[in-house]
Tab-separated table of C-alpha atoms in Angstrom:
chain	number	residue	atom	x	y	z
A	7	UNK	CA	94.669	102.074	136.790
A	8	UNK	CA	94.928	102.507	133.036
A	9	UNK	CA	91.214	101.962	132.600
A	10	UNK	CA	90.526	104.958	134.792
A	11	UNK	CA	92.869	107.215	132.812
A	12	UNK	CA	92.004	105.967	129.394
A	13	UNK	CA	89.046	108.121	128.449
A	14	UNK	CA	90.492	111.563	129.322
A	15	UNK	CA	93.852	110.505	127.900
A	16	UNK	CA	92.399	109.530	124.517
A	17	UNK	CA	90.245	112.636	124.211
A	18	UNK	CA	93.233	114.803	125.097
A	19	UNK	CA	95.231	113.045	122.396
A	20	UNK	CA	92.585	113.638	119.751
A	21	UNK	CA	92.515	117.356	120.591
A	22	UNK	CA	96.301	117.631	120.577
A	23	UNK	CA	97.054	115.553	117.458
A	24	UNK	CA	97.366	118.412	114.994
A	25	UNK	CA	99.670	120.283	117.359
A	26	UNK	CA	102.076	117.297	117.522
A	27	UNK	CA	101.819	117.224	121.259
A	28	UNK	CA	99.810	115.501	123.904
A	29	UNK	CA	98.831	115.991	127.486
A	30	UNK	CA	99.145	112.902	129.648
A	31	UNK	CA	96.358	111.944	132.052
A	32	UNK	CA	98.113	113.887	134.805
A	33	UNK	CA	98.474	117.057	132.728
A	34	UNK	CA	102.119	116.481	131.673
A	35	UNK	CA	103.055	118.048	128.335
A	36	UNK	CA	104.441	115.473	125.912
A	37	UNK	CA	105.311	115.814	122.257
A	38	UNK	CA	103.967	113.159	120.004
A	39	UNK	CA	104.800	112.045	116.480
A	40	UNK	CA	101.895	112.437	114.019
A	41	UNK	CA	99.587	109.395	113.965
A	42	UNK	CA	100.068	107.093	110.964
A	43	UNK	CA	96.464	105.833	111.230
A	44	UNK	CA	97.275	102.118	111.447
A	45	UNK	CA	94.198	99.852	111.324
A	46	UNK	CA	94.922	96.992	113.767
A	47	UNK	CA	92.316	94.721	112.178
A	48	UNK	CA	94.284	94.506	108.922
A	49	UNK	CA	97.178	92.841	110.763
A	50	UNK	CA	100.322	92.521	108.663
A	51	UNK	CA	98.391	93.622	105.539
A	52	UNK	CA	98.261	97.083	107.093
A	53	UNK	CA	101.665	97.582	105.513
A	54	UNK	CA	99.847	98.055	102.188
A	55	UNK	CA	99.554	101.840	101.965
A	56	UNK	CA	102.057	102.158	104.833
A	57	UNK	CA	105.583	101.255	103.717
A	58	UNK	CA	104.230	99.240	100.760
A	59	UNK	CA	107.208	96.939	101.141
A	60	UNK	CA	105.097	93.883	102.037
A	61	UNK	CA	104.936	93.056	98.327
A	62	UNK	CA	108.640	92.157	98.543
A	63	UNK	CA	108.525	89.995	101.679
A	64	UNK	CA	104.946	88.764	102.163
A	65	UNK	CA	105.895	85.113	101.556
A	66	UNK	CA	108.707	82.918	100.291
A	67	UNK	CA	107.636	83.336	96.656
A	68	UNK	CA	107.728	87.151	96.917
A	69	UNK	CA	111.090	86.996	98.674
A	70	UNK	CA	112.506	84.714	96.004
A	71	UNK	CA	111.287	87.063	93.248
A	72	UNK	CA	112.900	90.076	94.927
A	73	UNK	CA	116.006	88.400	96.358
A	74	UNK	CA	118.206	90.738	94.288
A	75	UNK	CA	117.189	93.694	96.529
A	76	UNK	CA	119.378	92.195	99.255
A	77	UNK	CA	122.447	93.247	97.272
A	78	UNK	CA	121.278	96.826	96.679
A	79	UNK	CA	122.208	99.013	99.664
A	80	UNK	CA	119.600	101.661	98.859
A	81	UNK	CA	116.784	99.133	98.520
A	82	UNK	CA	117.684	96.373	100.960
A	83	UNK	CA	115.408	97.867	103.642
A	84	UNK	CA	112.404	96.970	101.494
A	85	UNK	CA	112.946	93.297	102.334
A	86	UNK	CA	112.413	94.124	106.044
A	87	UNK	CA	115.377	91.834	106.805
A	88	UNK	CA	113.283	88.863	105.651
A	89	UNK	CA	116.087	87.936	103.254
A	90	UNK	CA	117.913	86.766	106.369
A	91	UNK	CA	115.117	84.222	106.764
A	92	UNK	CA	116.113	82.587	103.503
A	93	UNK	CA	119.023	81.038	105.364
A	94	UNK	CA	116.463	79.329	107.582
A	95	UNK	CA	117.789	75.924	106.651
A	96	UNK	CA	121.347	76.793	107.583
A	97	UNK	CA	122.703	76.403	111.039
A	98	UNK	CA	122.985	79.595	113.069
A	99	UNK	CA	123.036	79.975	116.866
A	100	UNK	CA	119.264	80.480	116.857
A	101	UNK	CA	118.880	76.831	115.852
A	102	UNK	CA	121.244	75.726	118.581
A	103	UNK	CA	119.149	77.714	121.064
A	104	UNK	CA	116.055	75.732	120.039
A	105	UNK	CA	117.844	72.506	120.946
A	106	UNK	CA	119.111	73.979	124.205
A	107	UNK	CA	115.641	75.293	125.058
A	108	UNK	CA	114.115	71.891	124.328
A	109	UNK	CA	116.623	70.166	126.599
A	110	UNK	CA	115.935	72.728	129.338
A	111	UNK	CA	112.165	72.252	129.128
A	112	UNK	CA	112.604	68.477	129.228
A	113	UNK	CA	114.748	68.748	132.329
A	114	UNK	CA	112.412	71.189	134.079
A	115	UNK	CA	109.349	69.076	133.191
A	116	UNK	CA	111.090	66.018	134.623
A	117	UNK	CA	111.343	67.830	137.958
A	118	UNK	CA	107.613	68.556	137.878
A	119	UNK	CA	105.363	67.791	134.920
A	120	UNK	CA	103.097	70.643	136.037
A	121	UNK	CA	105.679	73.005	134.489
A	122	UNK	CA	104.738	71.851	130.993
A	123	UNK	CA	101.021	71.959	131.773
A	124	UNK	CA	101.500	75.505	133.062
A	125	UNK	CA	103.280	76.573	129.859
A	126	UNK	CA	100.501	74.950	127.825
A	127	UNK	CA	97.737	76.398	130.034
A	128	UNK	CA	96.317	73.090	131.185
A	129	UNK	CA	97.796	70.752	128.585
A	130	UNK	CA	101.424	69.737	127.980
A	131	UNK	CA	100.956	70.227	124.225
A	132	UNK	CA	102.695	73.468	123.152
A	133	UNK	CA	102.344	73.108	119.381
A	134	UNK	CA	100.769	76.184	117.761
A	135	UNK	CA	100.099	77.909	121.068
A	136	UNK	CA	102.763	80.633	120.834
A	137	UNK	CA	100.967	82.120	117.801
A	138	UNK	CA	98.206	83.443	120.106
A	139	UNK	CA	100.614	85.499	122.245
A	140	UNK	CA	100.636	88.103	123.729
A	141	UNK	CA	97.284	87.420	125.371
A	142	UNK	CA	95.343	88.610	128.387
A	143	UNK	CA	95.465	86.111	131.254
A	144	UNK	CA	92.288	86.296	133.346
A	145	UNK	CA	93.818	84.576	136.365
A	146	UNK	CA	96.922	86.782	136.384
A	147	UNK	CA	94.846	89.816	135.348
A	148	UNK	CA	97.528	91.093	132.972
A	149	UNK	CA	98.961	90.835	129.479
A	150	UNK	CA	101.199	87.771	129.208
A	151	UNK	CA	103.888	87.270	126.579
A	152	UNK	CA	105.606	83.920	125.931
A	153	UNK	CA	108.586	85.129	127.965
A	154	UNK	CA	106.306	86.222	130.818
A	155	UNK	CA	104.563	82.810	130.761
A	156	UNK	CA	107.924	81.042	131.099
A	157	UNK	CA	108.960	83.304	133.983
A	158	UNK	CA	105.613	82.788	135.706
A	159	UNK	CA	105.527	78.982	135.328
A	160	UNK	CA	109.120	78.525	136.505
A	161	UNK	CA	108.369	80.570	139.595
A	162	UNK	CA	104.959	79.079	140.384
A	163	UNK	CA	105.708	75.420	139.700
A	164	UNK	CA	109.445	75.100	140.268
A	165	UNK	CA	110.099	78.041	142.608
A	166	UNK	CA	112.852	79.022	140.224
A	167	UNK	CA	113.671	82.435	138.728
A	168	UNK	CA	113.919	82.300	134.932
A	169	UNK	CA	113.558	86.000	134.396
A	170	UNK	CA	112.567	87.641	131.123
A	171	UNK	CA	115.508	89.059	129.242
A	172	UNK	CA	117.913	86.350	130.444
A	173	UNK	CA	119.537	83.747	128.164
A	174	UNK	CA	117.691	80.756	129.753
A	175	UNK	CA	114.316	82.449	129.290
A	176	UNK	CA	115.159	83.353	125.684
A	177	UNK	CA	116.231	79.778	124.896
A	178	UNK	CA	113.008	78.315	126.265
A	179	UNK	CA	111.047	81.005	124.432
A	180	UNK	CA	112.740	80.226	121.127
A	181	UNK	CA	111.935	76.528	121.619
A	182	UNK	CA	108.313	77.291	122.621
A	183	UNK	CA	107.832	79.595	119.611
A	184	UNK	CA	109.581	77.199	117.214
A	185	UNK	CA	106.719	74.778	117.940
A	186	UNK	CA	104.459	77.360	116.237
A	187	UNK	CA	106.813	78.130	113.333
A	188	UNK	CA	104.745	78.653	110.201
A	189	UNK	CA	101.509	79.209	112.134
A	190	UNK	CA	99.969	82.625	111.367
A	191	UNK	CA	100.064	84.952	114.371
A	192	UNK	CA	96.629	85.618	115.817
A	193	UNK	CA	96.704	88.096	118.688
A	194	UNK	CA	93.065	88.192	119.825
A	195	UNK	CA	91.749	91.721	119.279
A	196	UNK	CA	88.220	90.573	120.141
A	197	UNK	CA	89.416	90.437	123.745
A	198	UNK	CA	88.727	93.944	125.092
A	199	UNK	CA	91.725	93.718	127.424
A	200	UNK	CA	94.045	92.977	124.487
A	201	UNK	CA	92.523	95.827	122.489
A	202	UNK	CA	93.153	98.212	125.364
A	203	UNK	CA	96.774	97.021	125.578
A	204	UNK	CA	97.087	97.600	121.818
A	205	UNK	CA	95.828	101.175	122.218
A	206	UNK	CA	98.211	101.830	125.105
A	207	UNK	CA	101.105	100.361	123.082
A	208	UNK	CA	100.086	102.459	120.081
A	209	UNK	CA	100.174	105.586	122.229
A	210	UNK	CA	103.684	104.696	123.446
A	211	UNK	CA	104.818	104.102	119.847
A	212	UNK	CA	104.117	107.742	118.948
A	213	UNK	CA	105.265	109.346	122.202
A	214	UNK	CA	108.532	111.270	121.993
A	215	UNK	CA	111.040	110.348	124.662
A	216	UNK	CA	114.584	110.817	125.835
A	217	UNK	CA	117.314	113.357	125.274
A	218	UNK	CA	117.001	113.093	121.483
A	219	UNK	CA	113.213	113.603	121.608
A	220	UNK	CA	112.481	110.627	119.342
A	221	UNK	CA	109.464	108.353	119.262
A	222	UNK	CA	109.504	104.823	117.807
A	223	UNK	CA	107.466	106.448	115.032
A	224	UNK	CA	110.263	108.954	114.308
A	225	UNK	CA	112.028	106.154	112.441
A	226	UNK	CA	109.300	103.639	111.626
A	227	UNK	CA	106.341	105.303	109.874
A	228	UNK	CA	105.946	106.845	106.399
A	229	UNK	CA	107.348	110.383	106.210
A	230	UNK	CA	109.745	109.693	109.063
A	231	UNK	CA	113.291	108.359	108.702
A	232	UNK	CA	111.888	104.990	107.516
A	233	UNK	CA	113.465	104.106	104.184
A	234	UNK	CA	116.105	106.831	104.558
A	235	UNK	CA	119.731	106.378	105.498
A	236	UNK	CA	120.411	106.864	109.200
A	237	UNK	CA	124.174	106.718	108.968
A	238	UNK	CA	124.868	103.019	108.351
A	239	UNK	CA	121.264	101.924	108.929
A	240	UNK	CA	117.968	102.203	107.095
A	241	UNK	CA	114.968	101.931	109.429
A	242	UNK	CA	112.269	99.680	108.056
A	243	UNK	CA	108.575	98.959	108.604
A	244	UNK	CA	107.294	97.709	111.976
A	245	UNK	CA	104.884	95.360	110.163
A	246	UNK	CA	105.749	91.675	110.225
A	247	UNK	CA	108.726	92.224	112.527
A	248	UNK	CA	107.594	90.826	115.890
A	249	UNK	CA	107.105	87.402	114.264
A	250	UNK	CA	110.865	86.813	114.371
A	251	UNK	CA	111.572	87.293	118.067
A	252	UNK	CA	113.449	86.140	120.066
A	253	UNK	CA	115.966	86.300	117.293
A	254	UNK	CA	119.672	85.674	117.000
A	255	UNK	CA	121.150	89.179	116.613
A	256	UNK	CA	124.274	88.924	114.527
A	257	UNK	CA	125.587	92.405	115.561
A	258	UNK	CA	125.120	91.496	119.231
A	259	UNK	CA	126.152	87.851	118.996
A	260	UNK	CA	123.288	86.726	121.218
A	261	UNK	CA	119.622	85.828	121.313
A	262	UNK	CA	117.473	88.853	121.974
A	263	UNK	CA	113.803	89.019	122.924
A	264	UNK	CA	111.723	91.799	121.389
A	265	UNK	CA	111.602	93.589	124.737
A	266	UNK	CA	115.395	93.488	125.010
A	267	UNK	CA	115.377	95.005	121.530
A	268	UNK	CA	113.100	97.808	122.776
A	269	UNK	CA	115.562	98.464	125.606
A	270	UNK	CA	118.487	98.527	123.158
A	271	UNK	CA	116.588	100.959	120.892
A	272	UNK	CA	115.847	103.162	123.883
A	273	UNK	CA	119.544	103.274	124.772
A	274	UNK	CA	120.283	104.421	121.218
A	275	UNK	CA	117.489	106.995	121.529
A	276	UNK	CA	119.117	108.190	124.775
A	277	UNK	CA	115.980	107.254	126.680
A	278	UNK	CA	115.783	105.500	130.038
A	279	UNK	CA	115.450	101.827	129.071
A	280	UNK	CA	112.923	99.642	130.921
A	281	UNK	CA	113.368	96.063	132.103
A	282	UNK	CA	112.022	93.200	129.997
A	283	UNK	CA	108.593	92.388	131.410
A	284	UNK	CA	107.801	96.013	132.196
A	285	UNK	CA	104.053	96.622	131.626
A	286	UNK	CA	104.839	99.390	129.101
A	287	UNK	CA	107.041	97.027	127.077
A	288	UNK	CA	104.333	94.339	127.246
A	289	UNK	CA	101.870	96.849	125.736
A	290	UNK	CA	104.394	97.821	123.074
A	291	UNK	CA	104.884	94.118	122.266
A	292	UNK	CA	101.103	93.740	121.865
A	293	UNK	CA	101.104	96.687	119.446
A	294	UNK	CA	104.053	95.294	117.472
A	295	UNK	CA	102.677	91.737	117.373
A	296	UNK	CA	99.249	92.890	116.144
A	297	UNK	CA	101.206	94.394	113.230
A	298	UNK	CA	102.322	90.799	112.535
A	299	UNK	CA	98.828	89.271	112.774
A	300	UNK	CA	98.405	86.874	109.857
A	301	UNK	CA	102.173	86.561	109.328
A	302	UNK	CA	103.665	83.189	110.317
A	303	UNK	CA	105.712	82.769	113.477
A	304	UNK	CA	109.254	82.842	112.039
A	305	UNK	CA	111.450	81.369	114.769
A	306	UNK	CA	114.340	80.616	114.890
A	307	UNK	CA	115.571	83.551	112.876
A	308	UNK	CA	118.634	85.764	112.651
A	309	UNK	CA	118.692	89.560	112.397
B	19	UNK	CA	161.998	71.517	141.420
B	20	UNK	CA	162.233	73.413	138.189
B	21	UNK	CA	158.522	72.821	137.553
B	22	UNK	CA	157.664	74.149	140.991
B	23	UNK	CA	159.535	77.387	140.368
B	24	UNK	CA	157.729	77.844	137.092
B	25	UNK	CA	154.357	77.330	138.751
B	26	UNK	CA	155.230	79.761	141.493
B	27	UNK	CA	156.134	82.316	138.868
B	28	UNK	CA	152.929	81.785	136.910
B	29	UNK	CA	150.458	81.558	139.778
B	30	UNK	CA	150.622	85.144	140.975
B	31	UNK	CA	150.021	86.219	137.386
B	32	UNK	CA	146.950	83.982	137.175
B	33	UNK	CA	145.648	85.241	140.476
B	34	UNK	CA	146.079	88.793	139.354
B	35	UNK	CA	144.318	88.113	136.061
B	36	UNK	CA	141.485	86.386	137.921
B	37	UNK	CA	141.045	89.329	140.254
B	38	UNK	CA	141.046	91.778	137.392
B	39	UNK	CA	138.396	89.720	135.567
B	40	UNK	CA	136.264	89.530	138.695
B	41	UNK	CA	136.533	93.278	139.175
B	42	UNK	CA	135.636	93.800	135.530
B	43	UNK	CA	132.551	91.615	135.906
B	44	UNK	CA	131.510	93.316	139.123
B	45	UNK	CA	131.727	96.820	137.683
B	46	UNK	CA	130.406	96.983	134.115
B	47	UNK	CA	130.228	100.532	132.771
B	48	UNK	CA	127.023	102.047	134.118
B	49	UNK	CA	124.562	102.949	131.345
B	50	UNK	CA	124.196	106.701	130.929
B	51	UNK	CA	121.433	108.208	133.013
B	52	UNK	CA	118.664	109.676	130.858
B	53	UNK	CA	116.081	109.783	133.630
B	54	UNK	CA	115.860	113.590	133.429
B	55	UNK	CA	114.105	113.126	130.079
B	56	UNK	CA	110.722	111.541	129.310
B	57	UNK	CA	110.559	107.728	129.184
B	58	UNK	CA	107.746	105.271	128.516
B	59	UNK	CA	107.430	103.861	132.031
B	60	UNK	CA	104.019	103.823	133.730
B	61	UNK	CA	105.649	103.867	137.176
B	62	UNK	CA	109.150	105.437	137.124
B	63	UNK	CA	109.480	109.201	137.666
B	64	UNK	CA	110.765	109.654	134.071
B	65	UNK	CA	107.382	108.429	132.857
B	66	UNK	CA	105.945	111.661	134.250
B	67	UNK	CA	108.678	113.980	132.920
B	68	UNK	CA	107.406	116.544	130.429
B	69	UNK	CA	108.892	117.226	126.997
B	70	UNK	CA	110.996	120.390	127.278
B	71	UNK	CA	109.160	123.183	125.479
B	72	UNK	CA	110.787	124.743	122.388
B	73	UNK	CA	113.242	127.511	123.272
B	74	UNK	CA	113.984	130.446	120.968
B	75	UNK	CA	117.618	130.987	121.918
B	76	UNK	CA	119.358	134.268	121.105
B	77	UNK	CA	123.096	134.225	120.384
B	78	UNK	CA	124.901	136.214	123.026
B	79	UNK	CA	128.221	137.886	122.265
B	80	UNK	CA	130.497	136.902	119.381
B	81	UNK	CA	130.175	133.305	118.111
B	82	UNK	CA	133.763	132.322	118.978
B	83	UNK	CA	133.288	128.907	117.359
B	84	UNK	CA	136.086	126.597	116.200
B	85	UNK	CA	135.065	125.120	112.837
B	86	UNK	CA	137.617	122.286	112.993
B	87	UNK	CA	136.353	121.174	116.399
B	88	UNK	CA	132.789	121.632	115.180
B	89	UNK	CA	133.472	119.222	112.325
B	90	UNK	CA	134.652	116.558	114.785
B	91	UNK	CA	131.622	117.101	117.017
B	92	UNK	CA	129.270	116.902	114.021
B	93	UNK	CA	130.777	113.569	112.986
B	94	UNK	CA	131.118	111.897	116.397
B	95	UNK	CA	128.297	109.422	116.986
B	96	UNK	CA	128.314	110.158	120.710
B	97	UNK	CA	128.253	113.952	120.283
B	98	UNK	CA	126.382	115.775	117.519
B	99	UNK	CA	126.121	112.849	115.095
B	100	UNK	CA	124.686	115.342	112.580
B	101	UNK	CA	125.743	112.864	109.876
B	102	UNK	CA	123.017	110.508	111.059
B	103	UNK	CA	120.602	112.573	108.952
B	104	UNK	CA	122.655	115.116	106.985
B	105	UNK	CA	125.299	115.132	104.285
B	106	UNK	CA	128.162	117.373	105.472
B	107	UNK	CA	131.726	117.956	104.303
B	108	UNK	CA	133.857	114.978	105.373
B	109	UNK	CA	132.689	112.024	107.421
B	110	UNK	CA	131.405	108.643	106.340
B	111	UNK	CA	127.983	107.087	105.848
B	112	UNK	CA	125.887	110.270	105.920
B	113	UNK	CA	122.136	109.992	106.384
B	114	UNK	CA	119.573	111.079	103.827
B	115	UNK	CA	116.524	112.268	105.779
B	116	UNK	CA	117.654	115.810	106.605
B	117	UNK	CA	118.671	118.526	104.140
B	118	UNK	CA	122.160	118.348	102.590
B	119	UNK	CA	124.290	120.781	104.610
B	120	UNK	CA	127.405	120.631	102.390
B	121	UNK	CA	126.943	124.259	101.388
B	122	UNK	CA	125.088	125.597	104.440
B	123	UNK	CA	127.538	128.515	104.634
B	124	UNK	CA	126.342	129.739	101.237
B	125	UNK	CA	122.652	129.859	102.137
B	126	UNK	CA	122.842	133.322	103.659
B	127	UNK	CA	121.987	132.255	107.223
B	128	UNK	CA	123.340	134.492	109.948
B	129	UNK	CA	125.270	133.156	112.913
B	130	UNK	CA	122.296	133.910	115.149
B	131	UNK	CA	119.868	132.037	112.871
B	132	UNK	CA	122.096	128.969	112.587
B	133	UNK	CA	122.704	129.011	116.344
B	134	UNK	CA	118.974	129.167	117.108
B	135	UNK	CA	118.280	126.298	114.665
B	136	UNK	CA	120.833	123.953	116.224
B	137	UNK	CA	119.755	125.005	119.719
B	138	UNK	CA	116.136	124.032	118.989
B	139	UNK	CA	114.918	123.395	115.442
B	140	UNK	CA	111.345	123.095	116.706
B	141	UNK	CA	111.172	126.903	116.829
B	142	UNK	CA	111.550	126.941	113.038
B	143	UNK	CA	109.640	123.732	112.207
B	144	UNK	CA	107.365	122.254	114.895
B	145	UNK	CA	107.250	118.913	112.998
B	146	UNK	CA	111.037	118.545	112.794
B	147	UNK	CA	112.735	115.237	113.647
B	148	UNK	CA	115.908	117.074	114.677
B	149	UNK	CA	116.847	116.750	118.351
B	150	UNK	CA	116.908	120.060	120.257
B	151	UNK	CA	120.674	120.114	120.855
B	152	UNK	CA	120.663	123.133	123.171
B	153	UNK	CA	117.334	122.751	124.954
B	154	UNK	CA	118.035	119.087	125.801
B	155	UNK	CA	121.717	119.773	126.610
B	156	UNK	CA	122.956	117.253	124.016
B	157	UNK	CA	125.823	119.638	123.232
B	158	UNK	CA	127.431	122.156	125.539
B	159	UNK	CA	127.219	125.852	124.738
B	160	UNK	CA	130.767	125.873	123.305
B	161	UNK	CA	130.270	122.624	121.337
B	162	UNK	CA	127.149	124.105	119.797
B	163	UNK	CA	129.036	127.279	118.836
B	164	UNK	CA	131.773	125.117	117.270
B	165	UNK	CA	129.179	123.217	115.211
B	166	UNK	CA	127.644	126.512	114.017
B	167	UNK	CA	131.116	127.739	112.998
B	168	UNK	CA	131.621	124.490	111.035
B	169	UNK	CA	128.216	124.844	109.353
B	170	UNK	CA	128.900	128.435	108.294
B	171	UNK	CA	132.349	127.467	106.996
B	172	UNK	CA	130.781	124.829	104.698
B	173	UNK	CA	130.528	126.782	101.452
């Protein structure tokens, strides 16, 4: 379906870019935020020349050098909330969720060991595997995120609903991803299907939506609100962010997957929110995770 | 016997509380419906909704705005929330992306100009980040007039 629309859609976008608007494949007029020209092949390093904040949070050494920014309200955004990762060794509910997720997987695998083999795509070993998500699954013929894999395997093997965006799914996801903690993210852009999902997600990132007529880009690219005060908040760079999800959200008091975060953002943007697992959110997650390529999986985390 | 009476007195209360909790759980506040505006879905009708085109809105009749009400509307996060991006008189935690509007009333803008800008800033600056408050019905006609009165009173 998207393949068919892709060519006219992209050419229409190129023509309409300077006008700040776009015409969808079906002729619908849509405003669009100006393209920030992100190069997906640079991965997380694409932030150089973008927000240029990666110098402060690229790794633990950089974070330690710039730890003082955390106490400066006007500059804290430059740490991209990575300073909250420095408490990695302390106990927060994200850690407890890892233990709960582990216990859940153990229990589910005891019912049928095929559950684990399904999660691990043929092998029960999960270590390092989450770093390659989202990926295109040939058999399912769609983009699959870690949360989608869990939902699929529970349904196929155990005939049980562990839907994306629910606490049990998030707990298993946090456990699954914690087994890749420290492994650099490597979403496979050499897979044409993944690249197409990236391009679709990129298009969604710039598309203005909702009653407030905002795009994701309205707050998260240079020249937008990024780095400026938005009442009590300061929007930061989208680079290196997806690596932390699902994360324990301190303002919400719960684990939140990245797609639940999209839905929450959309509510704040007065835009119809979509359900976790929606194909549009999966594409947006591909886009966001490619912007974390090369950055280590950082789960469990708190935000 | 005494204990029984106590239980009898407490039980109806518990039952009532339980019912209230169950009702609360069954009817969470419905999220506002934004489906009349564009969304990112590939399949829902809102995915096919067009962006409303910029509207050059003329002020009809006298402004009749209430500056004090306008100030409240400008500050309320669920109404104008102008403070999200602008510094304005009063209010806490102003934003920094938009121009400082503390002295908007001294910039020589007419009522009609200010009204048209709040109604749809895209008519003045196509690249603006400012929501079209009139075109997208974020504020009612009277609320918008109140906000304009507040803006012009900020000297």
